[in-house]
PDB file of C-alpha atoms in Angstrom:
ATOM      1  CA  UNK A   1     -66.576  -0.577 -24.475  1.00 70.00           C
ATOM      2  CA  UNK A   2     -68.973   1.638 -25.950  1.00 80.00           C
ATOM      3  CA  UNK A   3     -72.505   1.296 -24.797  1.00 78.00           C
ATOM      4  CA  UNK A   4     -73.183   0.420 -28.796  1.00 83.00           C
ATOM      5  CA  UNK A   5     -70.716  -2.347 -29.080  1.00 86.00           C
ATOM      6  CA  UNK A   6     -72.410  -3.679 -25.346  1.00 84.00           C
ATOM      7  CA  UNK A   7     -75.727  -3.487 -26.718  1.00 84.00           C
ATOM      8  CA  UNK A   8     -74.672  -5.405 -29.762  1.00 88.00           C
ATOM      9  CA  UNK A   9     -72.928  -8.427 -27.798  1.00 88.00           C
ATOM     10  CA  UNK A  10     -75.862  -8.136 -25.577  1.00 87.00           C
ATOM     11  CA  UNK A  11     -78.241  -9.092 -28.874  1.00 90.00           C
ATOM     12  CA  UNK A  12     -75.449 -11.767 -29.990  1.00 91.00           C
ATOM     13  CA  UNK A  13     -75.443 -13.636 -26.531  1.00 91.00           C
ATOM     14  CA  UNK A  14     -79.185 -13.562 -26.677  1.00 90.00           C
ATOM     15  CA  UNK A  15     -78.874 -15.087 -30.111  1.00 93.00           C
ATOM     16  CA  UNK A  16     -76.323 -17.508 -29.211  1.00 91.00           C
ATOM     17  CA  UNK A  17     -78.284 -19.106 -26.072  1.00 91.00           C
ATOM     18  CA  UNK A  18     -81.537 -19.413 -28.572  1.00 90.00           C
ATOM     19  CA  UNK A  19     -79.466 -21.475 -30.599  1.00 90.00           C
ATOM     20  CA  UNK A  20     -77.422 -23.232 -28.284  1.00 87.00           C
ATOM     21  CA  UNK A  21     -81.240 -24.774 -26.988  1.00 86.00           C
ATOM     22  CA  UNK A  22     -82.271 -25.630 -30.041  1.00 86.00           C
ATOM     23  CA  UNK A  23     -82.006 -29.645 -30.992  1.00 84.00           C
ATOM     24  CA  UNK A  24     -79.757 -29.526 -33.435  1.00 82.00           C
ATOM     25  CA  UNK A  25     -77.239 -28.506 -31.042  1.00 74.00           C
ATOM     26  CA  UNK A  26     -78.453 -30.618 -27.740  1.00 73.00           C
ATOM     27  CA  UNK A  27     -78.692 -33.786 -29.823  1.00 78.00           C
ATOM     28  CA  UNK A  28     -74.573 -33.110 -30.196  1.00 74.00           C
ATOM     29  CA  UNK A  29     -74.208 -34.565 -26.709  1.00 66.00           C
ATOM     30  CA  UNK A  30     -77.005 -37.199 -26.651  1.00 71.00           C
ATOM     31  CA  UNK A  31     -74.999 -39.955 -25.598  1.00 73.00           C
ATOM     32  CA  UNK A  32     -75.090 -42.863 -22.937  1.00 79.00           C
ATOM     33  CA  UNK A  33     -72.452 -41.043 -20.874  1.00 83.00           C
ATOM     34  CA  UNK A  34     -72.488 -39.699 -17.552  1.00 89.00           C
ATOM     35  CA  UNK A  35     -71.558 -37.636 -15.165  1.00 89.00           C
ATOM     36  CA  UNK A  36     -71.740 -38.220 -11.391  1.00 90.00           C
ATOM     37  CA  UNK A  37     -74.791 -40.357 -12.186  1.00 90.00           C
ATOM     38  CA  UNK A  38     -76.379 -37.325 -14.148  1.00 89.00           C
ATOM     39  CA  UNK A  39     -76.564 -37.332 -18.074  1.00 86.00           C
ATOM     40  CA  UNK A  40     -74.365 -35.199 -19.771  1.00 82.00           C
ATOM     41  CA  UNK A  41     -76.937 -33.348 -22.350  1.00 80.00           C
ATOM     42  CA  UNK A  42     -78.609 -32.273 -18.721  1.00 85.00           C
ATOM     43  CA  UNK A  43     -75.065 -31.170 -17.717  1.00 87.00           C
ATOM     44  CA  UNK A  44     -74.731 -29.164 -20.440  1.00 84.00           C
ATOM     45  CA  UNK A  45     -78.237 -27.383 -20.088  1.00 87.00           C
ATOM     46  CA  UNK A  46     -77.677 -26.784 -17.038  1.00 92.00           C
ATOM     47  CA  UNK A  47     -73.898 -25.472 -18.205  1.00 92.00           C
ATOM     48  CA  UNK A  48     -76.148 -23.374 -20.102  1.00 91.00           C
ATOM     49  CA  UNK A  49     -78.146 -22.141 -18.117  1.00 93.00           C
ATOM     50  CA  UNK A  50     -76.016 -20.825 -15.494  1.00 95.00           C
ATOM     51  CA  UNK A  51     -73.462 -19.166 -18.317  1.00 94.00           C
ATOM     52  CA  UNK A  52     -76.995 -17.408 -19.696  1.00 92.00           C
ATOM     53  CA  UNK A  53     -77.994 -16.378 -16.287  1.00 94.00           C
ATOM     54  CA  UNK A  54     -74.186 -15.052 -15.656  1.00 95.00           C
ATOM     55  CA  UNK A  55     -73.782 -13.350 -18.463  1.00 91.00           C
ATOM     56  CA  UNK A  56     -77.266 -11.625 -18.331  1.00 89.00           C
ATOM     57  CA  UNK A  57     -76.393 -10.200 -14.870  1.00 90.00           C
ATOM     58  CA  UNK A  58     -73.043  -8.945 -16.472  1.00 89.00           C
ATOM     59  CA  UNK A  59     -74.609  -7.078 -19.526  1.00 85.00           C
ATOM     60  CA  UNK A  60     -77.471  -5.699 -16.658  1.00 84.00           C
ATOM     61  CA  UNK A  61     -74.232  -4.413 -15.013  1.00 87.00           C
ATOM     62  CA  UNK A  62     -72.467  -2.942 -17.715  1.00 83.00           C
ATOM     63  CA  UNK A  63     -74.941  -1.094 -19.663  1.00 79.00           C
ATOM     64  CA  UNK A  64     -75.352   2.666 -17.944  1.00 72.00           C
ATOM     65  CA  UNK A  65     -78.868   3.579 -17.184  1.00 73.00           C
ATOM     66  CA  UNK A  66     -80.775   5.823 -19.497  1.00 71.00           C
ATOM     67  CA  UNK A  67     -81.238   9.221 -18.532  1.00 72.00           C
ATOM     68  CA  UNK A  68     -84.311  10.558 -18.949  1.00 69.00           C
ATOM     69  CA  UNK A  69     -84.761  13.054 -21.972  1.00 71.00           C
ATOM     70  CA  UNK A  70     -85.669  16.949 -20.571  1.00 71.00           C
ATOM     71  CA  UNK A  71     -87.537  19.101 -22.525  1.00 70.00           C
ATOM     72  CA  UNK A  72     -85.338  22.924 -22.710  1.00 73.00           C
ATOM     73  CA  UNK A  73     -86.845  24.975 -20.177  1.00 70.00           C
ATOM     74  CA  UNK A  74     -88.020  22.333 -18.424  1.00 66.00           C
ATOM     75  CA  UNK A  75     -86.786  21.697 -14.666  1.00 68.00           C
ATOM     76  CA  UNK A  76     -85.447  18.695 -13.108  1.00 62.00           C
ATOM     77  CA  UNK A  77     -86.975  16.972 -10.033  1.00 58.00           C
TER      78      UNK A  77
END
């Protein structure tokens, strides 16, 4: 992948785990059932979470650092 088309699915995962939080979506699995004793809307925060944090790491990885810019005839340290 290009580091454009990384950058762009970087800003589209952002976007997607702003609206995955938002109630509209949560209130999807507000339901009496559960999990192990634990609610399943908290399950699937947490589910959330963890994916967010994964993928973050991921798109840290993937994206090559940015050089610094050098000025011609200027010398590198």
């Amino acid at each position: 992948m290009t580091r454009r088309k990384i950058i762009g699915a970087s800003l589209f995962f952002t976007l997607f785990g702003a609206m995955a939080t938002l109630p509209p979506l949560i209130l999807l699995f507000r339901f009496d059932g559960f999990v192990a004793g634990v609610p399943v809307a908290t399950l699937f925060l947490f589910g959330l979470w963890v994916f967010l944090v994964i993928g973050a790491a991921w798109f840290g990885y993937a994206l090559p650092r940015d050089e610094p810019h050098q000025l011609p005839g200027e010398e590198r340290r």
